[in-house]
Amino acid sequence: MRYVMKFGGTSVGNGDRIKQVAELVRSYYEQGNEIAVVVSAMSGLTDELQTIAERLTGEYAEVAEVSEFVDAIGKRHIDAAYAAIEDEMTVTEVISEVETRLEELKNALTGIYHLGELTDRSYDYISSFGERLSAPMISGALKSLKIQSVFLTGGEAGIITDSKHRGARPTEITERRVHERLVPLLKVGIVPVITGFIAYNIHNIITTLGRGGSDYTASIIGSAVDVDEIWIWTDVDGIMTADPKLVPNARTLPEISYVEAMEISYFGAKVIHPKTIEPAVTKGIPVRVKNTFNPDGASTLIVEAVTKDQSLVKAVTAIDNVALITLSGAGMAGTIGVAAHVFSTLANAGVNIIMISQGSSEANISFLVEEEHLSRALNALHELKREFDANIIKEISCDEDVSAIAVVGSRMAGTPGIAGRIFGCIGRINVSVIMISQGSTEHNVSFVLKRDSVRRAVENLHEEFSLAGSDSRKKRR
Ligand code: ADP
Ligand code: ASP
Ligand code: MG
């Protein structure tokens, strides 16, 4: 069998974990499988890289922060390399590679400090260091177990994207290029270890696929080299009925459909990146989500058509990093084309819209956007407001203190009464609903509420639809 196996940040968070990952890969490799490995940065590192880069452009930054930061992450990686790799020659090679990367990072951060500016292109370059530091270590840990391995960046592996930094998409040449570069390695028993999340544009400039994008890398590669299954190894037992951090008695979903996985991930279950499913669907490749720390435990299989689990509601998910924008103005009612202008303006500004609602009076339009796109969205909308007659868009307001919840299940389609149960439950716990949306496919019902009510709402909906494991205690607050 041929697999692509992706290991997330927590799975490679320190030397012992890297060793465990290498042993896990070895166990499948020794059964005669061909394996391509995709890795994330060590846990928390991408956040740290982005935070320092932003900080260095600020007024109070000091150049000494660069060395402090680079030394600290250097120590973390070098300690991990010694713990994960026993073979002396390999550890020396890996450390030399890590040191070269650290030097480059130091130069880049110093440049940002002096320029006081951070373009999207530099942002991607800085963000790429986490994966470029972890991949040689995982490859080294495999070599230390006598498995032939090479490490490659996503771009070197053949993933060529457009130039939309911080959320680039693979171009058409990717599939053939990845196939040509990786299949010959797999066929002779070499395990390529590829950096997740990052790629090249056609000019070999580093791009990223967006936060959490290593899962997407795995499915791009899996689809290009025609794997039998794409395996996403993470820190929980697969995709669950809710985020186990919010609902401790959440249960693993043994089997879900591509459509359900897309809905669940789109509405906040960061256990897999929403785009992961796309390349898998095209070729009908099953995606399995497993726990690195409990490899023989429960896991989720994502397939085209579900045969085992026929429940109506599969999961309750929540997203916090969102903001609600409302445009109002009496002149909006009956003025044809306002919505079209608003949404094309937002699209041109690169704003991702998660939900939309327009009252029948048409005097206002509300929509939910990703929080990181908020300032971009507001700037573009204020400009548009100036272009229109003053009466059309009178007011632009926004609320950042909101979250969205989605109740997901593809068998909900055509079953009456689900929405009634959802909002009945939310009403009973006294939470007010700010906005509601249901896709016409009826695979989810989603709504916006104040952020401080999210946990209570998710827990109660989880109980309303009896999603908890049978051995769990009921808890209602
Ligand atoms: P990785 O570093 O392996 O990519 P992530 O942190 O990106 O892992 O995603 C795993 C996390 O997703 C889990 O620790 C869990 O808290 C969160 N999560 C959110 N919703 C769900 C869900 N429905 N099922 C499983 N995990 C979920
Ligand atoms: N390291 C990247 C991030 O934190 C990609 C990933 O982990 O999937 O967003
Ligand atoms: Mg992730």
Coordinates of C-alpha atoms and ligand atoms in Angstrom, one line a residue:
M1 CA 0.0 0.0 0.0
R2 CA 1.1 3.6 -0.5
Y3 CA 0.3 6.2 2.1
V4 CA 1.0 9.9 2.9
M5 CA 1.2 10.4 6.6
K6 CA 1.0 13.9 8.0
F7 CA 2.2 14.6 11.6
G8 CA 0.9 17.8 13.3
G9 CA 2.8 20.3 15.5
T10 CA 2.1 18.6 18.8
S11 CA 3.0 15.2 17.4
V12 CA 6.6 16.5 16.7
G13 CA 6.6 18.9 19.6
N14 CA 9.9 17.6 21.2
G15 CA 12.6 15.1 20.7
D16 CA 10.8 12.2 22.4
R17 CA 7.8 12.8 20.3
I18 CA 9.8 12.9 17.1
K19 CA 11.3 9.6 18.0
Q20 CA 7.9 8.1 18.6
V21 CA 6.8 9.4 15.2
A22 CA 9.8 7.9 13.5
E23 CA 9.1 4.5 15.2
L24 CA 5.5 4.7 14.1
V25 CA 6.5 5.4 10.5
R26 CA 9.0 2.5 10.7
S27 CA 6.3 0.1 11.9
Y28 CA 4.2 0.7 8.7
Y29 CA 7.3 0.9 6.5
E30 CA 8.4 -2.5 7.7
Q31 CA 5.1 -4.0 6.6
G32 CA 6.2 -3.3 3.1
N33 CA 4.3 0.0 2.6
E34 CA 5.5 3.0 0.6
I35 CA 5.2 6.1 2.8
A36 CA 5.6 9.9 2.2
V37 CA 5.7 11.9 5.4
V38 CA 4.4 15.5 5.7
V39 CA 5.3 17.5 8.8
S40 CA 4.2 20.6 10.6
A41 CA 6.4 23.0 12.6
M42 CA 7.0 22.1 16.3
S43 CA 3.9 23.1 18.3
G44 CA 3.4 26.8 18.7
L45 CA 6.4 27.8 16.5
T46 CA 4.4 29.3 13.6
D47 CA 2.6 31.5 16.0
E48 CA 5.9 32.6 17.6
L49 CA 7.5 33.3 14.2
Q50 CA 4.5 35.5 13.1
T51 CA 4.3 37.3 16.5
I52 CA 8.0 38.3 16.5
A53 CA 7.9 39.4 12.9
E54 CA 4.9 41.6 13.6
R55 CA 6.5 42.9 16.8
L56 CA 9.8 43.8 15.1
T57 CA 8.0 46.3 12.8
G58 CA 6.6 48.1 15.9
E59 CA 7.9 51.2 17.6
Y60 CA 9.1 49.6 20.8
A61 CA 11.0 46.7 19.2
E62 CA 14.7 46.2 19.9
V63 CA 17.2 44.5 17.6
A64 CA 18.4 42.3 20.5
E65 CA 15.1 40.5 20.5
V66 CA 16.1 38.8 17.3
S67 CA 19.1 37.0 18.8
E68 CA 17.1 36.1 21.9
F69 CA 14.4 34.6 19.8
V70 CA 16.6 32.7 17.4
D71 CA 18.8 31.4 20.2
A72 CA 15.7 30.1 22.1
I73 CA 14.2 28.2 19.1
G74 CA 17.7 27.0 18.2
K75 CA 18.0 25.4 21.6
R76 CA 14.6 23.8 21.3
H77 CA 15.5 22.2 18.0
I78 CA 19.0 21.2 18.8
D79 CA 17.9 19.6 22.1
A80 CA 15.2 17.8 20.2
A81 CA 17.7 16.6 17.5
Y82 CA 19.9 15.1 20.2
A83 CA 17.0 13.3 21.9
A84 CA 15.4 12.0 18.7
I85 CA 18.5 11.0 16.7
E86 CA 21.0 8.4 18.0
D87 CA 23.2 8.0 15.0
E88 CA 26.1 10.5 15.5
M89 CA 26.8 11.3 11.8
T90 CA 23.1 12.0 11.2
V91 CA 22.7 14.2 14.3
T92 CA 25.7 16.3 13.1
E93 CA 24.2 16.7 9.6
V94 CA 20.8 17.7 11.0
I95 CA 22.3 20.2 13.4
S96 CA 24.3 21.8 10.7
E97 CA 21.1 22.1 8.6
V98 CA 19.3 23.6 11.6
E99 CA 22.1 26.1 12.1
T100 CA 22.0 27.2 8.5
R101 CA 18.3 27.8 8.8
L102 CA 18.7 29.8 12.0
E103 CA 21.3 32.0 10.4
E104 CA 18.9 32.8 7.5
L105 CA 16.1 33.4 10.0
K106 CA 18.2 35.8 12.0
N107 CA 19.1 37.7 8.8
A108 CA 15.5 37.9 7.7
L109 CA 14.2 39.1 11.1
T110 CA 17.0 41.7 11.4
G111 CA 16.0 43.0 7.9
I112 CA 12.4 43.3 9.0
Y113 CA 13.5 45.2 12.1
H114 CA 15.5 47.7 10.1
L115 CA 12.9 48.1 7.4
G116 CA 10.1 48.3 9.9
E117 CA 7.8 46.7 7.3
L118 CA 6.4 43.2 6.8
T119 CA 5.0 42.4 3.4
D120 CA 2.8 39.3 2.8
R121 CA 5.7 37.8 0.9
S122 CA 8.1 38.3 3.9
Y123 CA 5.4 37.0 6.3
D124 CA 5.3 33.7 4.4
Y125 CA 9.1 33.5 4.3
I126 CA 9.3 34.0 8.1
S127 CA 6.4 31.6 8.7
S128 CA 8.1 28.9 6.6
F129 CA 11.0 28.4 9.1
G130 CA 9.0 26.2 11.5
E131 CA 8.5 23.4 8.9
R132 CA 11.9 23.9 7.4
L133 CA 13.4 23.3 10.8
S134 CA 11.3 20.3 11.7
A135 CA 11.5 18.3 8.4
P136 CA 15.3 17.6 8.6
M137 CA 14.8 16.4 12.1
I138 CA 12.1 13.9 11.3
S139 CA 14.1 12.7 8.3
G140 CA 17.2 12.4 10.5
A141 CA 15.2 10.4 13.1
L142 CA 14.1 8.0 10.4
K143 CA 17.7 7.6 9.1
S144 CA 18.8 6.9 12.6
L145 CA 16.3 3.9 12.5
K146 CA 18.1 2.8 9.3
I147 CA 15.3 3.9 7.0
Q148 CA 16.5 5.7 3.8
S149 CA 15.0 9.2 3.9
V150 CA 15.3 12.7 2.3
F151 CA 13.7 15.9 3.4
L152 CA 12.2 18.4 0.9
T153 CA 10.3 21.6 1.1
G154 CA 6.8 21.6 -0.3
G155 CA 8.2 23.6 -3.3
E156 CA 11.0 21.1 -3.8
A157 CA 8.5 18.3 -3.7
G158 CA 6.7 19.9 -6.6
I159 CA 3.9 22.0 -5.1
I160 CA 3.8 25.2 -7.2
T161 CA 1.2 27.7 -6.2
D162 CA -0.2 31.1 -7.3
S163 CA 1.4 34.1 -5.6
K164 CA -1.5 34.8 -3.2
H165 CA 0.7 34.8 -0.1
R166 CA -0.8 33.6 3.2
G167 CA -3.4 31.5 1.4
A168 CA -1.9 30.3 -1.9
R169 CA -3.5 27.7 -4.0
P170 CA -1.7 25.0 -6.0
T171 CA -1.5 25.5 -9.8
E172 CA -2.1 22.9 -12.4
I173 CA 1.5 21.8 -12.8
T174 CA 1.6 20.6 -9.2
E175 CA 0.1 17.2 -9.7
R176 CA 2.5 16.1 -12.4
R177 CA 5.5 17.6 -10.8
V178 CA 4.9 16.1 -7.4
H179 CA 4.3 12.7 -9.1
E180 CA 7.5 12.9 -11.0
R181 CA 9.6 13.9 -8.0
L182 CA 8.2 11.6 -5.3
V183 CA 7.1 8.4 -7.0
P184 CA 10.7 7.4 -8.0
L185 CA 11.7 7.8 -4.4
L186 CA 8.8 5.9 -3.0
K187 CA 9.4 3.0 -5.4
V188 CA 12.9 2.4 -4.2
G189 CA 11.9 2.5 -0.5
I190 CA 13.0 6.1 0.3
V191 CA 10.8 7.9 2.7
P192 CA 10.5 11.6 1.6
V193 CA 9.8 13.9 4.5
I194 CA 8.1 17.0 3.2
T195 CA 7.4 20.3 4.9
G196 CA 3.7 20.9 5.3
F197 CA 2.1 24.3 4.8
I198 CA 4.7 25.8 2.5
A199 CA 5.3 25.8 -1.3
Y200 CA 6.8 27.8 -4.1
N201 CA 5.3 30.1 -6.6
I202 CA 6.5 29.8 -10.2
H203 CA 9.5 32.0 -9.4
N204 CA 10.6 29.7 -6.5
I205 CA 9.5 32.3 -3.9
I206 CA 8.1 30.7 -0.7
T207 CA 4.3 30.8 -0.3
T208 CA 2.1 29.3 2.4
L209 CA -1.2 27.5 2.0
G210 CA -2.8 29.3 5.0
R211 CA -2.7 28.5 8.7
G212 CA -3.2 24.8 9.5
G213 CA -2.3 24.1 5.8
S214 CA -0.1 21.1 6.4
D215 CA -3.2 18.8 6.2
Y216 CA -3.8 20.3 2.8
T217 CA -0.2 19.6 1.7
A218 CA -0.7 16.0 2.7
S219 CA -3.8 15.7 0.5
I220 CA -2.2 17.5 -2.4
I221 CA 0.7 15.0 -2.3
G222 CA -1.5 12.0 -1.6
S223 CA -3.6 12.8 -4.6
A224 CA -0.6 13.5 -6.9
V225 CA 1.2 10.2 -6.0
D226 CA -2.1 8.2 -5.9
V227 CA -1.9 6.9 -2.4
D228 CA -4.3 4.3 -1.1
E229 CA -5.1 6.5 2.0
I230 CA -4.2 9.9 3.4
W231 CA -3.4 9.7 7.1
I232 CA -3.6 12.8 9.3
W233 CA -1.9 12.0 12.6
T234 CA -2.9 14.5 15.3
D235 CA -3.2 14.8 19.1
V236 CA -6.8 13.5 19.5
D237 CA -8.6 10.3 18.5
G238 CA -9.8 11.4 15.1
I239 CA -12.7 13.8 14.3
M240 CA -15.1 14.0 17.2
T241 CA -18.7 15.0 17.9
A242 CA -17.3 18.3 19.3
D243 CA -13.9 19.8 20.2
P244 CA -12.9 17.6 23.2
K245 CA -11.4 20.8 24.7
L246 CA -14.9 22.3 24.8
V247 CA -16.8 19.1 25.5
P248 CA -14.9 16.5 27.5
N249 CA -17.3 13.7 26.7
A250 CA -17.1 14.1 22.9
R251 CA -16.9 10.9 21.0
T252 CA -14.9 9.8 18.0
L253 CA -16.9 9.6 14.7
P254 CA -15.7 6.3 13.2
E255 CA -16.9 7.2 9.7
I256 CA -18.0 10.5 8.1
S257 CA -18.6 11.6 4.5
Y258 CA -16.4 14.0 2.6
V259 CA -19.2 16.5 2.7
E260 CA -19.6 16.2 6.5
A261 CA -15.8 16.5 7.0
M262 CA -15.8 19.7 4.9
E263 CA -18.6 21.3 6.9
I264 CA -17.1 20.3 10.2
S265 CA -13.7 21.7 9.3
Y266 CA -15.1 24.8 7.7
F267 CA -17.0 25.6 10.9
G268 CA -14.0 25.5 13.2
A269 CA -12.9 21.9 13.9
K270 CA -9.3 22.7 13.2
V271 CA -8.5 19.0 13.5
I272 CA -8.3 19.1 9.7
H273 CA -7.9 22.0 7.4
P274 CA -11.1 22.7 5.3
K275 CA -9.2 22.3 2.0
T276 CA -7.9 18.9 2.8
I277 CA -10.9 17.1 1.4
E278 CA -10.8 18.7 -2.0
P279 CA -7.9 16.8 -3.6
A280 CA -9.1 13.6 -1.9
V281 CA -12.6 13.9 -3.3
T282 CA -11.3 14.3 -6.8
K283 CA -9.7 10.9 -6.8
G284 CA -11.9 9.2 -4.2
I285 CA -9.0 8.7 -1.7
P286 CA -10.1 7.9 1.8
V287 CA -8.7 10.2 4.6
R288 CA -8.0 8.7 8.0
V289 CA -7.5 10.8 11.1
K290 CA -5.6 9.2 13.9
N291 CA -4.0 10.0 17.2
T292 CA -0.1 9.8 17.3
F293 CA -0.3 9.3 21.1
N294 CA -2.9 6.5 20.9
P295 CA -2.2 4.8 17.5
D296 CA -4.3 1.8 18.2
G297 CA -7.2 3.8 19.6
A298 CA -10.3 5.0 17.8
S299 CA -9.9 6.9 14.5
T300 CA -12.1 8.5 11.8
L301 CA -12.3 7.4 8.2
I302 CA -13.6 10.0 5.8
V303 CA -15.1 8.5 2.6
E304 CA -17.6 9.4 -0.1
A305 CA -20.6 7.5 1.3
V306 CA -21.0 6.5 4.9
T307 CA -22.3 3.0 5.6
K308 CA -22.0 2.6 9.3
D309 CA -23.2 5.7 11.1
Q310 CA -26.7 6.8 10.1
S311 CA -27.2 9.5 12.8
L312 CA -28.8 12.7 11.6
V313 CA -26.5 15.1 13.5
K314 CA -22.9 14.2 13.5
A315 CA -21.1 17.1 15.2
V316 CA -21.4 20.5 16.9
T317 CA -18.5 22.8 16.0
A318 CA -17.6 26.3 16.9
I319 CA -15.4 29.1 15.5
D320 CA -14.1 31.9 17.7
N321 CA -11.8 33.9 15.4
V322 CA -14.6 35.6 13.5
A323 CA -16.2 39.1 13.5
L324 CA -19.7 40.2 12.5
I325 CA -20.1 43.2 10.2
T326 CA -23.5 44.9 9.6
L327 CA -24.2 47.4 6.9
S328 CA -27.4 49.4 7.3
G329 CA -29.2 52.2 5.5
A330 CA -32.8 52.8 4.5
G331 CA -31.7 53.3 0.9
M332 CA -30.4 49.8 0.6
A333 CA -34.0 48.5 0.4
G334 CA -34.9 48.1 -3.2
T335 CA -31.6 49.5 -4.6
I336 CA -30.6 46.8 -7.0
G337 CA -26.9 45.7 -6.9
V338 CA -25.9 46.9 -3.4
A339 CA -25.2 43.4 -2.2
A340 CA -23.3 42.6 -5.4
H341 CA -21.1 45.6 -4.9
V342 CA -20.5 44.8 -1.3
F343 CA -19.5 41.2 -2.0
S344 CA -17.3 41.9 -5.0
T345 CA -15.5 44.7 -3.0
L346 CA -14.9 42.2 -0.2
A347 CA -13.7 39.5 -2.6
N348 CA -11.3 42.0 -4.2
A349 CA -9.9 42.8 -0.8
G350 CA -9.3 39.1 -0.2
V351 CA -11.9 38.8 2.6
N352 CA -13.3 35.4 3.3
I353 CA -17.0 35.5 4.2
I354 CA -18.2 32.7 6.4
M355 CA -22.0 33.5 6.7
I356 CA -24.4 36.0 5.2
S357 CA -27.8 37.2 6.2
Q358 CA -30.1 39.8 4.8
G359 CA -33.4 40.8 6.4
S360 CA -36.5 40.8 4.2
S361 CA -36.7 44.6 4.7
E362 CA -33.4 44.8 2.9
A363 CA -32.4 47.7 5.1
N364 CA -29.4 45.8 6.4
I365 CA -26.9 43.1 5.5
S366 CA -24.9 41.2 8.0
F367 CA -22.0 38.9 7.4
L368 CA -19.4 37.0 9.3
V369 CA -15.8 37.3 8.3
E370 CA -12.5 35.8 9.6
E371 CA -11.2 38.1 12.3
E372 CA -7.8 38.4 10.6
H373 CA -9.6 39.9 7.6
L374 CA -11.6 42.4 9.6
S375 CA -9.5 45.5 9.2
R376 CA -9.1 44.8 5.4
A377 CA -12.9 44.4 5.2
L378 CA -13.7 47.6 7.1
N379 CA -11.3 49.7 5.0
A380 CA -12.8 48.4 1.7
L381 CA -16.4 48.9 2.9
H382 CA -15.8 52.5 4.1
E383 CA -14.4 53.3 0.7
L384 CA -17.4 51.7 -0.9
K385 CA -19.7 53.7 1.4
R386 CA -18.1 56.9 0.1
E387 CA -18.8 55.9 -3.5
F388 CA -22.5 55.4 -2.9
D389 CA -25.1 58.0 -2.3
A390 CA -25.0 58.9 1.4
N391 CA -28.4 57.3 2.1
I392 CA -27.6 53.9 0.7
I393 CA -25.0 52.6 3.2
K394 CA -25.6 54.7 6.3
E395 CA -23.8 52.8 8.9
I396 CA -21.1 50.2 9.1
S397 CA -20.8 48.4 12.4
C398 CA -18.9 45.5 13.7
D399 CA -18.8 43.1 16.6
E400 CA -15.7 41.1 17.4
D401 CA -17.1 39.5 20.5
V402 CA -19.0 36.8 18.6
S403 CA -18.6 33.2 17.6
A404 CA -20.3 30.9 15.2
I405 CA -21.7 27.4 16.0
A406 CA -22.6 24.8 13.4
V407 CA -24.6 21.7 13.8
V408 CA -23.5 19.3 11.1
G409 CA -24.8 16.1 9.5
S410 CA -25.6 15.3 5.9
R411 CA -28.7 13.2 6.8
M412 CA -30.2 16.4 8.3
A413 CA -31.2 17.3 4.7
G414 CA -34.9 16.8 4.3
T415 CA -35.5 15.9 8.0
P416 CA -38.0 18.4 9.5
G417 CA -37.7 19.6 13.0
I418 CA -33.9 19.8 13.4
A419 CA -33.7 23.6 13.4
G420 CA -36.6 23.6 15.9
R421 CA -34.7 21.4 18.3
I422 CA -31.5 23.5 17.9
F423 CA -33.1 26.8 18.7
G424 CA -35.4 25.3 21.3
C425 CA -32.3 24.1 23.1
I426 CA -30.5 27.4 22.8
G427 CA -33.6 29.3 24.0
R428 CA -33.9 27.0 27.1
I429 CA -30.4 28.0 28.2
N430 CA -31.2 31.6 27.7
V431 CA -28.6 32.3 25.0
S432 CA -29.6 34.8 22.3
V433 CA -29.0 34.1 18.7
I434 CA -27.6 37.1 16.7
M435 CA -27.8 35.6 13.2
I436 CA -28.9 32.3 11.6
S437 CA -27.9 30.6 8.4
Q438 CA -28.7 27.3 6.8
G439 CA -27.0 26.2 3.6
S440 CA -29.5 25.1 0.9
T441 CA -27.9 21.7 1.0
E442 CA -29.1 21.4 4.6
H443 CA -25.9 19.7 5.7
N444 CA -25.5 22.2 8.5
V445 CA -27.4 24.8 10.5
S446 CA -25.2 27.6 11.8
F447 CA -25.7 30.6 13.9
V448 CA -23.8 33.5 15.6
L449 CA -23.9 34.2 19.3
K450 CA -21.9 36.1 21.9
R451 CA -18.5 34.5 22.5
D452 CA -18.9 33.9 26.2
S453 CA -21.9 31.6 25.6
V454 CA -20.2 29.3 23.2
R455 CA -19.1 26.6 25.6
R456 CA -22.5 26.3 27.2
A457 CA -24.3 26.3 23.8
V458 CA -22.0 23.6 22.3
E459 CA -22.3 21.4 25.4
N460 CA -26.0 21.6 25.5
L461 CA -26.5 21.0 21.8
H462 CA -24.2 18.0 22.1
E463 CA -26.4 16.7 24.8
E464 CA -29.6 17.6 22.9
F465 CA -28.6 15.3 20.0
S466 CA -27.2 12.6 22.4
L467 CA -23.8 12.8 20.8
A468 CA -21.8 11.9 23.9
G469 CA -20.1 8.5 24.3
S470 CA -22.3 5.9 26.0
D471 CA -20.0 5.7 29.0
S472 CA -19.9 9.4 29.6
R473 CA -21.8 11.2 32.3
K474 CA -24.4 13.8 31.3
K475 CA -23.6 17.3 32.2
R476 CA -25.8 20.2 31.7
R477 CA -25.1 23.6 33.1
Ligands
ADP1 P1 -2.2 19.3 14.5 O1 -1.2 20.1 15.2 O2 -2.1 17.9 14.6 O3 -2.5 19.8 13.1 P2 -4.5 20.9 15.4 O4 -4.2 21.5 16.8 O5 -4.4 21.7 14.2 O6 -3.5 19.6 15.3 O7 -5.9 20.1 15.5 C1 -6.2 19.2 16.5 C2 -7.1 19.9 17.5 O8 -8.4 20.2 16.9 C3 -7.5 19.0 18.7 O9 -6.5 19.1 19.7 C4 -8.8 19.6 19.1 O10 -8.8 20.4 20.3 C5 -9.3 20.4 18.0 N1 -10.6 20.1 17.5 C6 -11.6 21.0 17.3 N2 -12.7 20.4 16.9 C7 -12.5 19.1 16.9 C8 -13.3 18.0 16.6 N3 -14.6 18.1 16.2 N4 -12.7 16.8 16.7 C9 -11.5 16.6 17.1 N5 -10.7 17.7 17.4 C10 -11.2 18.9 17.3
ASP2 N1 2.6 25.2 11.0 C1 1.4 25.7 10.3 C2 0.5 26.4 11.2 O1 0.7 26.4 12.4 C3 0.8 24.7 9.5 C4 0.2 23.5 10.2 O2 0.5 23.3 11.4 O3 -0.6 22.8 9.6 O4 -0.5 27.0 10.8
MG3 MG -3.6 21.4 12.2

